[in-house]
C-alpha cells in the first residue's frame, strides 16, 4: 500500500497487514487509525513499548525494582 492521498490506515490483527478505511476489518480486529502505512505497520512495536513502560511504572508504584 502506498501513502498516496489522505486517509486513515489501520493494522489488522487478524490478517497481519495494513488496511485502509475502504477495506478494514471490524474495529475489534484493528489498531488505529494511523496517519501513514509506516505508522500502522509499526503499531505492534509501539504497543509492546507502551506495555513495557506501563509495567515498569506499575512496579515503581508498587515499590518493586525492575
Coordinates of N, CA, C and O in Angstrom, one line a residue:
X1 N 0.8 -1.2 0.0 CA 0.0 0.0 0.0 C 0.9 1.2 0.0 O 1.9 1.3 0.6
X2 N 0.4 2.3 -0.6 CA 1.2 3.5 -0.6 C 0.5 4.5 0.3 O -0.6 4.4 0.7
X3 N 1.2 5.6 0.6 CA 0.7 6.6 1.4 C 0.1 7.7 0.5 O -0.2 8.8 1.0
X4 N -0.2 7.4 -0.7 CA -0.8 8.5 -1.6 C -2.1 8.9 -1.2 O -2.9 8.0 -0.8
X5 N -2.4 10.1 -1.2 CA -3.7 10.6 -0.8 C -3.9 10.7 0.7 O -3.0 10.3 1.4
X6 N -5.0 11.2 1.1 CA -5.2 11.4 2.5 C -6.1 10.2 3.0 O -6.9 9.8 2.2
X7 N -5.9 9.8 4.2 CA -6.7 8.8 4.7 C -6.2 8.2 6.0 O -5.2 8.6 6.5
X8 N -6.9 7.2 6.5 CA -6.5 6.6 7.7 C -6.1 5.2 7.4 O -6.6 4.5 6.5
X9 N -5.1 4.7 8.2 CA -4.5 3.4 8.0 C -4.6 2.6 9.3 O -4.5 3.2 10.4
X10 N -4.9 1.3 9.2 CA -5.1 0.5 10.4 C -4.2 -0.7 10.3 O -3.9 -1.2 9.2
X11 N -3.8 -1.3 11.5 CA -3.1 -2.5 11.5 C -4.1 -3.6 11.9 O -4.8 -3.5 12.9
X12 N -4.3 -4.6 11.0 CA -5.3 -5.6 11.2 C -4.6 -6.8 12.0 O -3.6 -7.4 11.5
X13 N -5.1 -7.1 13.1 CA -4.6 -8.1 14.0 C -5.0 -9.5 13.5 O -4.3 -10.5 13.8
X14 N -6.0 -9.6 12.7 CA -6.4 -10.9 12.1 C -5.6 -11.2 10.8 O -5.2 -12.4 10.7
X15 N -5.3 -10.3 10.0 CA -4.7 -10.5 8.7 C -3.2 -10.1 8.7 O -2.5 -10.4 7.8
X16 N -2.7 -9.5 9.8 CA -1.3 -9.0 9.9 C -0.9 -8.2 8.7 O 0.1 -8.4 8.1
X17 N -1.7 -7.1 8.5 CA -1.4 -6.3 7.3 C -2.0 -4.9 7.6 O -2.9 -4.7 8.4
X18 N -1.6 -3.9 6.8 CA -2.2 -2.6 6.9 C -3.5 -2.6 6.0 O -3.5 -3.2 4.9
X19 N -4.5 -2.0 6.6 CA -5.8 -1.8 5.9 C -6.2 -0.4 5.9 O -5.7 0.4 6.7
X20 N -7.0 0.0 4.9 CA -7.5 1.4 4.8 C -8.9 1.4 5.3 O -9.6 0.3 5.5
X21 N -9.5 2.6 5.3 CA -10.9 2.8 5.7 C -11.8 2.0 4.7 O -12.8 1.4 5.1
X22 N -11.4 1.9 3.5 CA -12.2 1.2 2.4 C -12.2 -0.3 2.6 O -13.2 -1.0 2.2
X23 N -11.2 -0.9 3.2 CA -11.1 -2.4 3.3 C -10.8 -2.9 4.7 O -10.5 -4.1 4.8
X24 N -11.0 -2.1 5.7 CA -10.6 -2.6 7.0 C -11.6 -3.6 7.6 O -12.8 -3.5 7.3
X25 N -11.1 -4.4 8.5 CA -11.9 -5.4 9.2 C -12.7 -4.6 10.3 O -12.4 -3.4 10.6
X26 N -13.6 -5.3 11.0 CA -14.3 -4.6 12.1 C -13.3 -4.1 13.2 O -12.2 -4.6 13.3
X27 N -13.8 -3.1 13.9 CA -12.9 -2.4 14.9 C -12.3 -3.3 15.9 O -11.2 -3.1 16.3
X28 N -12.9 -4.4 16.2 CA -12.3 -5.3 17.2 C -11.1 -6.0 16.7 O -10.3 -6.6 17.5
X29 N -10.8 -6.0 15.4 CA -9.6 -6.6 14.9 C -8.5 -5.6 14.4 O -7.5 -6.1 13.9
X30 N -8.7 -4.3 14.6 CA -7.7 -3.4 14.1 C -7.2 -2.4 15.2 O -7.9 -2.2 16.2
X31 N -6.0 -2.0 15.0 CA -5.4 -0.9 15.8 C -5.3 0.3 14.9 O -5.0 0.2 13.7
X32 N -5.6 1.5 15.4 CA -5.6 2.7 14.6 C -6.8 3.5 14.8 O -7.6 3.2 15.7
X33 N -6.9 4.6 14.1 CA -6.2 4.9 12.8 C -4.9 5.5 13.0 O -4.6 6.1 14.1
X34 N -4.0 5.4 12.0 CA -2.7 6.0 11.9 C -2.6 6.8 10.7 O -3.3 6.6 9.7
X35 N -1.8 7.8 10.7 CA -1.7 8.8 9.6 C -1.0 8.2 8.4 O -1.1 8.8 7.3
X36 N -0.2 7.1 8.5 CA 0.5 6.6 7.4 C 0.6 5.1 7.5 O 0.4 4.5 8.5
X37 N 1.0 4.4 6.4 CA 1.1 3.0 6.4 C 2.3 2.6 7.3 O 2.2 1.6 8.0
X38 N 3.4 3.4 7.3 CA 4.5 3.1 8.1 C 4.1 3.1 9.6 O 4.5 2.2 10.4
X39 N 3.3 4.1 10.0 CA 2.9 4.1 11.4 C 2.0 2.9 11.7 O 2.1 2.3 12.8
X40 N 1.1 2.5 10.8 CA 0.3 1.3 11.0 C 1.1 0.1 11.1 O 0.9 -0.8 12.0
X41 N 2.1 0.0 10.3 CA 3.0 -1.2 10.3 C 3.8 -1.4 11.6 O 4.1 -2.5 12.0
X42 N 4.1 -0.3 12.2 CA 4.8 -0.4 13.5 C 3.9 -0.3 14.7 O 4.4 -0.2 15.8
X43 N 2.7 -0.5 14.5 CA 1.7 -0.4 15.7 C 2.0 -1.4 16.8 O 2.0 -1.1 17.9
X44 N 2.3 -2.6 16.4 CA 2.6 -3.7 17.4 C 3.9 -3.3 18.2 O 3.9 -3.6 19.4
X45 N 4.9 -2.8 17.6 CA 6.1 -2.3 18.3 C 5.7 -1.3 19.3 O 6.2 -1.3 20.4
X46 N 4.9 -0.3 18.9 CA 4.5 0.7 19.9 C 3.7 0.2 21.0 O 3.9 0.6 22.2
X47 N 2.9 -0.8 20.7 CA 2.1 -1.4 21.8 C 3.0 -2.1 22.8 O 2.9 -1.9 24.0
X48 N 4.0 -2.8 22.3 CA 5.0 -3.5 23.2 C 5.8 -2.5 24.0 O 5.9 -2.7 25.2
X49 N 6.2 -1.4 23.4 CA 7.0 -0.4 24.1 C 6.1 0.2 25.2 O 6.6 0.4 26.3
X50 N 4.9 0.5 24.9 CA 4.0 1.2 25.9 C 3.7 0.2 27.0 O 3.6 0.6 28.2
X51 N 3.4 -1.1 26.7 CA 3.2 -2.1 27.7 C 4.4 -2.2 28.7 O 4.2 -2.3 29.9
X52 N 5.6 -2.2 28.1 CA 6.8 -2.3 29.0 C 6.9 -1.1 29.9 O 7.2 -1.2 31.1
X53 N 6.6 0.1 29.3 CA 6.7 1.3 30.1 C 5.7 1.3 31.2 O 5.9 1.7 32.4
X54 N 4.4 0.9 30.9 CA 3.4 0.9 31.9 C 3.7 -0.2 33.0 O 3.4 0.1 34.2
X55 N 4.2 -1.3 32.6 CA 4.6 -2.3 33.6 C 5.7 -1.8 34.6 O 5.6 -2.1 35.8
X56 N 6.6 -1.1 34.0 CA 7.7 -0.5 34.8 C 7.1 0.5 35.8 O 7.5 0.6 37.0
X57 N 6.2 1.3 35.3 CA 5.6 2.3 36.1 C 4.8 1.7 37.2 O 4.8 2.1 38.4
X58 N 4.0 0.6 36.9 CA 3.2 -0.1 37.9 C 4.2 -0.7 39.0 O 3.9 -0.6 40.2
X59 N 5.3 -1.2 38.6 CA 6.3 -1.8 39.5 C 6.8 -0.7 40.4 O 7.0 -0.9 41.6
X60 N 7.1 0.5 39.9 CA 7.6 1.6 40.7 C 6.5 2.0 41.8 O 6.8 2.3 42.9
X61 N 5.3 2.1 41.3 CA 4.2 2.4 42.2 C 4.0 1.4 43.3 O 3.7 1.7 44.5
X62 N 4.3 0.1 43.0 CA 4.2 -1.0 44.0 C 5.4 -1.1 44.8 O 5.5 -1.9 45.7
X63 N 6.5 -0.3 44.5 CA 7.7 -0.3 45.3 C 8.6 -1.4 44.9 O 9.6 -1.8 45.6
X64 N 8.4 -2.0 43.7 CA 9.3 -3.0 43.2 C 10.4 -2.4 42.3 O 10.1 -1.4 41.7
X65 N 11.5 -3.0 42.3 CA 12.6 -2.5 41.4 C 12.6 -3.5 40.2 O 12.5 -4.7 40.3
X66 N 12.8 -2.9 39.0 CA 12.9 -3.7 37.8 C 14.2 -3.3 37.1 O 14.6 -2.3 37.0

